XYZ file of C-alpha atoms in Angstrom:
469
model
C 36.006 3.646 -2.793
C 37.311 1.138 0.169
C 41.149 1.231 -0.206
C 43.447 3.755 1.297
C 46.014 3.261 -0.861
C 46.955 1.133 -4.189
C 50.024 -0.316 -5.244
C 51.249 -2.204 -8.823
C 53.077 -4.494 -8.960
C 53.109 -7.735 -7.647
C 56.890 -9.760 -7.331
C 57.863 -10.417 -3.898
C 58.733 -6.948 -2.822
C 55.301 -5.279 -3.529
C 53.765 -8.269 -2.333
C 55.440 -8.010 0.809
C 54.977 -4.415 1.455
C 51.204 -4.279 0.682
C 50.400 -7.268 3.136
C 52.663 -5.001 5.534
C 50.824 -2.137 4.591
C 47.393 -4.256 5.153
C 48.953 -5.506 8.571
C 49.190 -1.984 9.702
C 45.083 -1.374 9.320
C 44.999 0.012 5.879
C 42.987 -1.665 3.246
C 45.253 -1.659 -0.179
C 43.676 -2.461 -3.987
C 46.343 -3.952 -6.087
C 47.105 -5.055 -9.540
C 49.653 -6.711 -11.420
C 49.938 -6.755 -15.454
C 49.734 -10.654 -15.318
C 46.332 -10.602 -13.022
C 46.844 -14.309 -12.154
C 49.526 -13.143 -9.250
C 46.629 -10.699 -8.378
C 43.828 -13.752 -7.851
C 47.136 -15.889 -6.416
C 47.643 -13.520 -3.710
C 44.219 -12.608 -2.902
C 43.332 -16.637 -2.727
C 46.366 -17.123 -1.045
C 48.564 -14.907 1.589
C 46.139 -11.629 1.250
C 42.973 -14.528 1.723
C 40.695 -12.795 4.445
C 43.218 -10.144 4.472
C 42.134 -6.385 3.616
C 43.444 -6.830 -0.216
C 41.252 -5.528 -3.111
C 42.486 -7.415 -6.353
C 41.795 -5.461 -9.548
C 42.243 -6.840 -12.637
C 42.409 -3.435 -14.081
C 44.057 -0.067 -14.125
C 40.924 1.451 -14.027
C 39.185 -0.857 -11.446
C 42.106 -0.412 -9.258
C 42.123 3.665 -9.206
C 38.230 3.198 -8.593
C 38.841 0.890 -5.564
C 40.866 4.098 -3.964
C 39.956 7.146 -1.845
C 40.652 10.358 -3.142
C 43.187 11.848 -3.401
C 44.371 8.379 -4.906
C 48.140 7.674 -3.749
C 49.520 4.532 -5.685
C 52.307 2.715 -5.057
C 54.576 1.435 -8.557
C 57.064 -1.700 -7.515
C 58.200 -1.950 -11.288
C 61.362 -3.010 -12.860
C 63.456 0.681 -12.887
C 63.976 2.119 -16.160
C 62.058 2.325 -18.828
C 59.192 -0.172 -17.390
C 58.709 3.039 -14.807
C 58.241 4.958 -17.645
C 55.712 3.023 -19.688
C 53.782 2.324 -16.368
C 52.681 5.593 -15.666
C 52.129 6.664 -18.724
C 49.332 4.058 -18.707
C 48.079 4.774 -15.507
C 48.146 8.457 -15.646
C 45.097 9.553 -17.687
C 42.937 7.492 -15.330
C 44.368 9.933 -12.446
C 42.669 12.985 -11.209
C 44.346 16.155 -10.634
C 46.062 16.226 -6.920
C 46.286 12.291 -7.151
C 49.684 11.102 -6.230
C 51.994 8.165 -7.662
C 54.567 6.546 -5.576
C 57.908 4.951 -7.119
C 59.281 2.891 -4.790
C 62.227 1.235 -6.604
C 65.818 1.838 -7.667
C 64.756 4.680 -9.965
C 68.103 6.833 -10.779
C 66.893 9.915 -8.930
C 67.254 12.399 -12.031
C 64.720 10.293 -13.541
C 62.750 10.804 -10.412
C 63.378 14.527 -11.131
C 62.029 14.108 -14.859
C 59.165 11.897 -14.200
C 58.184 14.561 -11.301
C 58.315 17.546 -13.602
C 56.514 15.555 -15.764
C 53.646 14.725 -13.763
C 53.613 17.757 -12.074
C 52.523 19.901 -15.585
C 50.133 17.308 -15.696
C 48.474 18.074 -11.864
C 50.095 15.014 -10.756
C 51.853 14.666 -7.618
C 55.044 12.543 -7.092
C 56.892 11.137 -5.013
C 60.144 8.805 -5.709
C 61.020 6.995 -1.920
C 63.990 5.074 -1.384
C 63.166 1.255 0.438
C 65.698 -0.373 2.107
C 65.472 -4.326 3.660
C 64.710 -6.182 0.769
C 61.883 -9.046 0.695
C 61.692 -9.636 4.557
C 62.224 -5.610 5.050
C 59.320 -5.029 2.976
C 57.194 -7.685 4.781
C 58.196 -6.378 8.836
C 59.204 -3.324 8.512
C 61.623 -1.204 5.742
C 63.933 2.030 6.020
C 62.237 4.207 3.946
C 63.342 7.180 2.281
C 60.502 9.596 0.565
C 60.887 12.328 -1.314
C 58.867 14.753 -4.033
C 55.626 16.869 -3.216
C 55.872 17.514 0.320
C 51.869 17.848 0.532
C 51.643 14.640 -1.393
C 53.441 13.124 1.464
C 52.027 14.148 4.628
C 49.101 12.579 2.776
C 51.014 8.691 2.952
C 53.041 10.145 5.938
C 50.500 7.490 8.369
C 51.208 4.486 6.316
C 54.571 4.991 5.637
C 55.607 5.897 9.491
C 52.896 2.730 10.239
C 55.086 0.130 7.964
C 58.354 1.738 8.623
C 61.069 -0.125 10.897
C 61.190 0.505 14.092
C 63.787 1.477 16.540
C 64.233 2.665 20.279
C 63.899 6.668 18.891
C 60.899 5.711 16.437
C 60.413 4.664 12.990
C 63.308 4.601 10.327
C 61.693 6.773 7.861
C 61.756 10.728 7.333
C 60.904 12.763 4.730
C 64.207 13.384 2.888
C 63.573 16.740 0.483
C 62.160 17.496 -2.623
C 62.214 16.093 -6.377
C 64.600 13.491 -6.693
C 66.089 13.657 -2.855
C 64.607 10.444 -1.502
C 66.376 8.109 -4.197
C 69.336 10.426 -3.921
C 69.797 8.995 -0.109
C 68.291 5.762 -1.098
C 71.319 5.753 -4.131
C 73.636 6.932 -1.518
C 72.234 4.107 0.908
C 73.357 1.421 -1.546
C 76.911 2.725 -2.290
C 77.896 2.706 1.299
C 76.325 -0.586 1.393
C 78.992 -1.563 -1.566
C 81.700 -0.730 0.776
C 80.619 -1.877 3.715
C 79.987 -5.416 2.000
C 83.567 -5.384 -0.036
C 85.291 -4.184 3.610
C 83.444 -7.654 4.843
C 84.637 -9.647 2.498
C 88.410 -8.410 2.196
C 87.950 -9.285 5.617
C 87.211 -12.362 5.346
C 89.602 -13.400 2.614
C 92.416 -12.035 4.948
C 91.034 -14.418 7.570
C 90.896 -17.499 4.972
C 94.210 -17.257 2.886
C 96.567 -15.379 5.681
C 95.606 -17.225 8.690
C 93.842 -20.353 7.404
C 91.164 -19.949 9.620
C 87.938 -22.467 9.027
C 84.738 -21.262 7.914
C 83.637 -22.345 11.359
C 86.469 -20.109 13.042
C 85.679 -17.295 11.142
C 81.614 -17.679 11.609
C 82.719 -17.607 15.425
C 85.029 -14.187 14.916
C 82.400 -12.414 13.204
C 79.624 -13.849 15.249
C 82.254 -11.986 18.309
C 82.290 -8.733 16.847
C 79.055 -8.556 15.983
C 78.397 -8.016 20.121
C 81.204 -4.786 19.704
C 81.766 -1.707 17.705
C 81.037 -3.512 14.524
C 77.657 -4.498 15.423
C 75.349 -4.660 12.247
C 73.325 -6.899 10.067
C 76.067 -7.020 7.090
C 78.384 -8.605 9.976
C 75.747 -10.606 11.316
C 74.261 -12.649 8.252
C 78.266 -12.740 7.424
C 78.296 -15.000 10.535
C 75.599 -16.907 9.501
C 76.933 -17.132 5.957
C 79.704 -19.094 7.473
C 78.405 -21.391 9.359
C 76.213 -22.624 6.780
C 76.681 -26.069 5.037
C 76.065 -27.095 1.275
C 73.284 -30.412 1.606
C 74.361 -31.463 -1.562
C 78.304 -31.758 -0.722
C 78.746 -31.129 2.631
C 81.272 -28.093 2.354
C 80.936 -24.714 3.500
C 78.452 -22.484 1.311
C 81.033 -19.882 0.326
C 83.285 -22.742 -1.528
C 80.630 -24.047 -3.428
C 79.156 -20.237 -4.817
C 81.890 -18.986 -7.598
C 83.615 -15.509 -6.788
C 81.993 -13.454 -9.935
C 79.739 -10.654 -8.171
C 76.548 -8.749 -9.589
C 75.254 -5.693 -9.365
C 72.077 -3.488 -10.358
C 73.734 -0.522 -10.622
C 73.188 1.583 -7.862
C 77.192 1.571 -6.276
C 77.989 2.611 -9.922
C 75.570 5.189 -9.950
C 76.846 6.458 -6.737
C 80.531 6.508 -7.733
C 79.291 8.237 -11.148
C 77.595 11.262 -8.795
C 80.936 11.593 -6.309
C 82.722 12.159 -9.802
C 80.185 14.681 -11.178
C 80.320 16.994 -7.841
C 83.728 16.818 -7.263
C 83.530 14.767 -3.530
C 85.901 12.088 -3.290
C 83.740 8.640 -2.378
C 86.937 6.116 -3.800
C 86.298 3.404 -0.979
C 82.567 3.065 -2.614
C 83.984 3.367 -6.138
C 86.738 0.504 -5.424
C 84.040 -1.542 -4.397
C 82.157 -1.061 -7.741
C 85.657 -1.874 -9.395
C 86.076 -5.370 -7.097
C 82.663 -6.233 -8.775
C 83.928 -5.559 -12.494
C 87.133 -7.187 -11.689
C 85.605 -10.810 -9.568
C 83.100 -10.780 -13.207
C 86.508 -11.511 -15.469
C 86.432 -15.175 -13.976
C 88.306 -16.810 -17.026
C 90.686 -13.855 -17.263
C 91.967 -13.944 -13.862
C 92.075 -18.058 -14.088
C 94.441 -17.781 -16.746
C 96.064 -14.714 -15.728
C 97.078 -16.327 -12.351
C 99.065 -19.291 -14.341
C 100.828 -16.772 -15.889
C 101.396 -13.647 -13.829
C 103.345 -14.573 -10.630
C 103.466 -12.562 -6.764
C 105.134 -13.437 -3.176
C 105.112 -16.508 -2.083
C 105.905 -15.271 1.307
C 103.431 -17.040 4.461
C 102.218 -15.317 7.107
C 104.741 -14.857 10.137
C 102.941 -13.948 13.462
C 100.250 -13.833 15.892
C 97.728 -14.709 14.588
C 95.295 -13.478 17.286
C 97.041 -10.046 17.589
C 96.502 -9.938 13.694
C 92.707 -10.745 14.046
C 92.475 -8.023 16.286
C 94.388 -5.559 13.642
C 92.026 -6.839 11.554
C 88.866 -5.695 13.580
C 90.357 -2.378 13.666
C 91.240 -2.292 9.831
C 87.758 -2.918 9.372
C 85.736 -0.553 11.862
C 87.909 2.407 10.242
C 87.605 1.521 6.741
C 83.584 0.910 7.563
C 84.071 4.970 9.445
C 85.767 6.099 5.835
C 83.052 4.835 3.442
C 80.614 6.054 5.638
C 82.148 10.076 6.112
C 82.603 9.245 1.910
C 78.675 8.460 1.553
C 77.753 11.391 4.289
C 80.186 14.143 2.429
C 78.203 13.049 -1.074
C 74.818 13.710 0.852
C 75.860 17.095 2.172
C 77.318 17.698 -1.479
C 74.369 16.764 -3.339
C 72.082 18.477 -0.683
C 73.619 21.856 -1.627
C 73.777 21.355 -5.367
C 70.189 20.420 -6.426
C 68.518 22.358 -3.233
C 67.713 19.175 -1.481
C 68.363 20.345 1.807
C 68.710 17.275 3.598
C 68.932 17.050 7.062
C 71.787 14.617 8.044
C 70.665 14.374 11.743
C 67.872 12.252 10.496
C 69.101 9.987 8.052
C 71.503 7.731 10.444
C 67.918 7.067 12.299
C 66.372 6.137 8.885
C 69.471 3.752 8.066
C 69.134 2.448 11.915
C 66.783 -0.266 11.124
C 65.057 -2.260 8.128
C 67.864 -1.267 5.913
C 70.880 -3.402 4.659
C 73.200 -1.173 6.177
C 71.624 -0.562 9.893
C 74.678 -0.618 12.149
C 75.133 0.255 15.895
C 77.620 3.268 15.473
C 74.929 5.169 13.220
C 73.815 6.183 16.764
C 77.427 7.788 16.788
C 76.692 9.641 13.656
C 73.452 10.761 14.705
C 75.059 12.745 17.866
C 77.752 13.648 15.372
C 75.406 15.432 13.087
C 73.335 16.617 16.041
C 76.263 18.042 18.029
C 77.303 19.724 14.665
C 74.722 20.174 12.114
C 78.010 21.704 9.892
C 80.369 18.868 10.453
C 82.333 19.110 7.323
C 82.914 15.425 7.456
C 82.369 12.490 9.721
C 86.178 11.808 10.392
C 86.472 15.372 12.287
C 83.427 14.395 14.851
C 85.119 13.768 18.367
C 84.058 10.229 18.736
C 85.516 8.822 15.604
C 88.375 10.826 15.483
C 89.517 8.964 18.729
C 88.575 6.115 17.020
C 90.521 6.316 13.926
C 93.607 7.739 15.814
C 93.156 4.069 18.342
C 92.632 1.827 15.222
C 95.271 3.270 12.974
C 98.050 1.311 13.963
C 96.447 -1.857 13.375
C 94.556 -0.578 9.649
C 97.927 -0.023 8.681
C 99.892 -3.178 9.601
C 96.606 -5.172 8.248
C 97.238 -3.551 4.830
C 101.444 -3.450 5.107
C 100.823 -7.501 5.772
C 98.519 -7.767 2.744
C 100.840 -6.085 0.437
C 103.895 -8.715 1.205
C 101.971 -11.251 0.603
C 100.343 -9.855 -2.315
C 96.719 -10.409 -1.536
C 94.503 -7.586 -2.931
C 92.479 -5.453 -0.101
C 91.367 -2.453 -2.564
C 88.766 -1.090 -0.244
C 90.729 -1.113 2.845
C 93.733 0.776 0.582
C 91.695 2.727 -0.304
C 89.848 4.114 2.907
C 93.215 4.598 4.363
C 94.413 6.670 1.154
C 91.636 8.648 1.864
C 92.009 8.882 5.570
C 95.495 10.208 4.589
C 94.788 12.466 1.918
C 92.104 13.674 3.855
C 94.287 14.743 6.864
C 97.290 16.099 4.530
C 98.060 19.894 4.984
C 99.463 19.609 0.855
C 99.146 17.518 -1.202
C 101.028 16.679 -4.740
C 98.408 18.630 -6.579
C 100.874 21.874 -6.650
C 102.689 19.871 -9.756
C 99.889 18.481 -10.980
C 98.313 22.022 -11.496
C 101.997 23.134 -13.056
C 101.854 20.003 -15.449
C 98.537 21.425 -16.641
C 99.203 24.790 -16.776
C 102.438 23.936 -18.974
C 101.139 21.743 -21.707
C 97.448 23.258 -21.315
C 97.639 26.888 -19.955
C 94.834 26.082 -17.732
C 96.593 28.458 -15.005
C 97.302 27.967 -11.099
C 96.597 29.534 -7.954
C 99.541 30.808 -5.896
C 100.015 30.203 -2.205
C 100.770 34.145 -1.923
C 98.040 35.314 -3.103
C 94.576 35.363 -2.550
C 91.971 32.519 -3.835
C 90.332 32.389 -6.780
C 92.749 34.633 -8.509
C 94.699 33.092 -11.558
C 98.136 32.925 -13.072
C 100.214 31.811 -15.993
C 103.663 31.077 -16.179
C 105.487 31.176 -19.074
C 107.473 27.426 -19.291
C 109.314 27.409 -22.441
């Protein structure tokens, strides 16, 4: 038994990470149902390397020291599934199995149950940075059988990003917690990248700026408040060129947008506890819609809006514009925060939002200066209801407000569609409402449905019925 660790799986991501993991002084056995990318990257990046190939389940769990953790990098879904059911009866009890992909994170919680009757030990961790992230250095988000981690806790701090306060990784809680954050991770990072973009297309069809101009701009704030990697590759984005045409990049990719389902997944959880995440959930939306590509060619022959141009200046607008954004990007972050904290106390994760910021600090798709900010937030007030409400970024939002709200009053008249920044000031503003029209919306129900109300004289929690007709 040589290896320290094992991991299956062998597309670019779990090739990455165990040549990380290998680069870190850990020797890994791997295998791959189609052994030819096992022999390809032994022969090839992992030659003279510390990589065991195996061209078998049970040569690989053979190759590892007990008690055997093994990394899966498989397809989420059912491939999870069908993988460890073929690599569990080769485990021993105590041995531990490591998902480290999209998995929704009550499957996590099923497959752990599951393995746990069995004297299995599991762990589901989130990994955030994608190929290169998983090559130099992820965010990585673990969680399952605490025991079962302090036993990878070495190699996963040793291949974790790195930042000033130490390694962007942290054990997140039990069962299903660590894809909970991870899931959470991805749905701000739906926002943050629709926020970008709307952006963007205010830059392009309200001021007319080049793709050179606007590479500059967002190259500009990248060195401010909105310092991050979204707005930094968004810089680089734009100043690229196509070889085969010689026009920007963006006009030669068509505006339909994928997704794997994680932003969905998020917006699907904010729904189930109750906590409003909208700005995340419009950015799922802005997918579905940017997929009906025919639909919206023909629609916009046919269904007419302003034909108003933009009147102004246009640098005092950019600046609006950089405010509209940096409290929009505040809003979906509180809305992904608030989902933790409500998820946290619903399944008995107990995270511990002073350390997730640092975990999404570095290596991850959303690492952004002012999660420093909501690190002291968090720290200052382990209870903070909500990010908004934390000194710093309520002075914030209060000195960006005017210019959120003449970005979005502009957008309106000219009829160009910013549904994540409306919707991250709807929620700013809901959010700091004393009452709201829900007082009618409770009498609607109780009149056609008797579902009662709660009266502002009375105490809470106690009911009434009026009698309407």
């Amino acid at each position: 038994m040589n290896a320290d660790i094992g991991l299956i799986g062998l597309a670019v991501m779990g090739e990455n990470l165990a040549l990380n993991i290998e680069s870190r002084g850990y020797t890994v056995a791997v295998w791959n149902r189609t052994v030819e990318k096992v022999d390809r990257l032994v022969q090839g990046r992992a030659q003279g390397k510390n990589v065991i190939g195996c061209h078998s389940i049970e040569e690989l769990v053979g190759q590892i020291k007990k008690p055997r953790p093994i990394i899966l990098l498989v397809k989420a879904g059912d491939p999870v599934d069908q993988m460890i059911d073929k690599v569990a009866p080769h485990l021993e009890q105590g041995d531990i199995l490591i998902d480290c992909g999209n998995s929704h994170f009550m499957d996590t919680e099923r497959r752990y149950d599951k393995l746990e009757a069995q004297g299995i030990r599991y762990i589901g961790s989130g990994v955030s940075g994608g190929e290169e992230g998983a090559l130099k250095g992820p965010a990585l988000m673990p969680g399952g059988d605490r025991k079962a981690y302090e036993r990878i806790e070495p190699i996963w701090t040793a291949i974790a990003a790195k930042v000033a306060d130490g390694p962007c990784c942290a054990y997140m809680g039990p069962r299903g917690a660590g894809h909970y954050v991870k899931m959470v991770h991805n749905g701000i990072e739906y926002g943050d990248m629709q926020l970008i973009c709307e952006a963007y297309y205010l830059m392009k069809n309200v001021l007319d700026l080049s793709e050179a101009q606007m590479s500059e701009v967002f190259g500009r704030w990248n060195e401010g408040d909105l310092d991050s990697y979204l707005i930094q590759i968004t810089a680089d984005i734009l100043g690229q060129t196509d070889p085969d045409t010689g026009q920007p990049m963006t006009e030669v990719i068509l505006d339909t947008a994928g997704q794997k389902g994680t932003g969905k997944w998020t917006s699907q959880s904010a729904l189930d506890l109750g906590t409003p995440a909208p700005t995340i959930a419009e950015a799922v939306f802005a997918r579905c819609v940017s997929a009906l590509k025919e639909e919206r060619v023909a629609a916009a022959k046919r269904l007419k809006g302003p034909r108003a141009g933009f009147r102004g200046d246009k640098d005092k607008f950019l600046s609006d514009l950089h405010d509209a954004l940096y409290a929009s990007k505040v809003c979906a972050y509180a809305q992904g925060f608030a989902l933790m904290q409500a998820a946290s106390e619903e399944y008995g994760y107990k995270l511990d939002l002073r350390e997730i910021p640092q975990v999404f600090r570095g290596g991850c798709i959303i690492r952004a200066a002012f999660l420093d900010r909501i690190k002291e937030a968090y720290q200052r007030k382990r209870s903070l209801k909500n990010l908004m409400l934390a000194p710093y970024f309520r002075r914030n939002l209060r000195k960006c407000q005017g210019g959120w709200r003449r970005v979005i009053r502009q957008s309106v008249r000219l009829g160009v569609p910013v549904p994540a920044f409306s919707s991250a000031l709807a929620y700013f503003d809901s959010y700091r409402t004393e009452r709201l029209p829900a007082n009618l919306l409770q009498a609607q129900r109780d009149y056609f449905g008797a579902h009662t109300f709660e009266r502002v004289d009375r105490e809470r929690g106690e009911k009434f019925h009026h009698q309407w007709y």
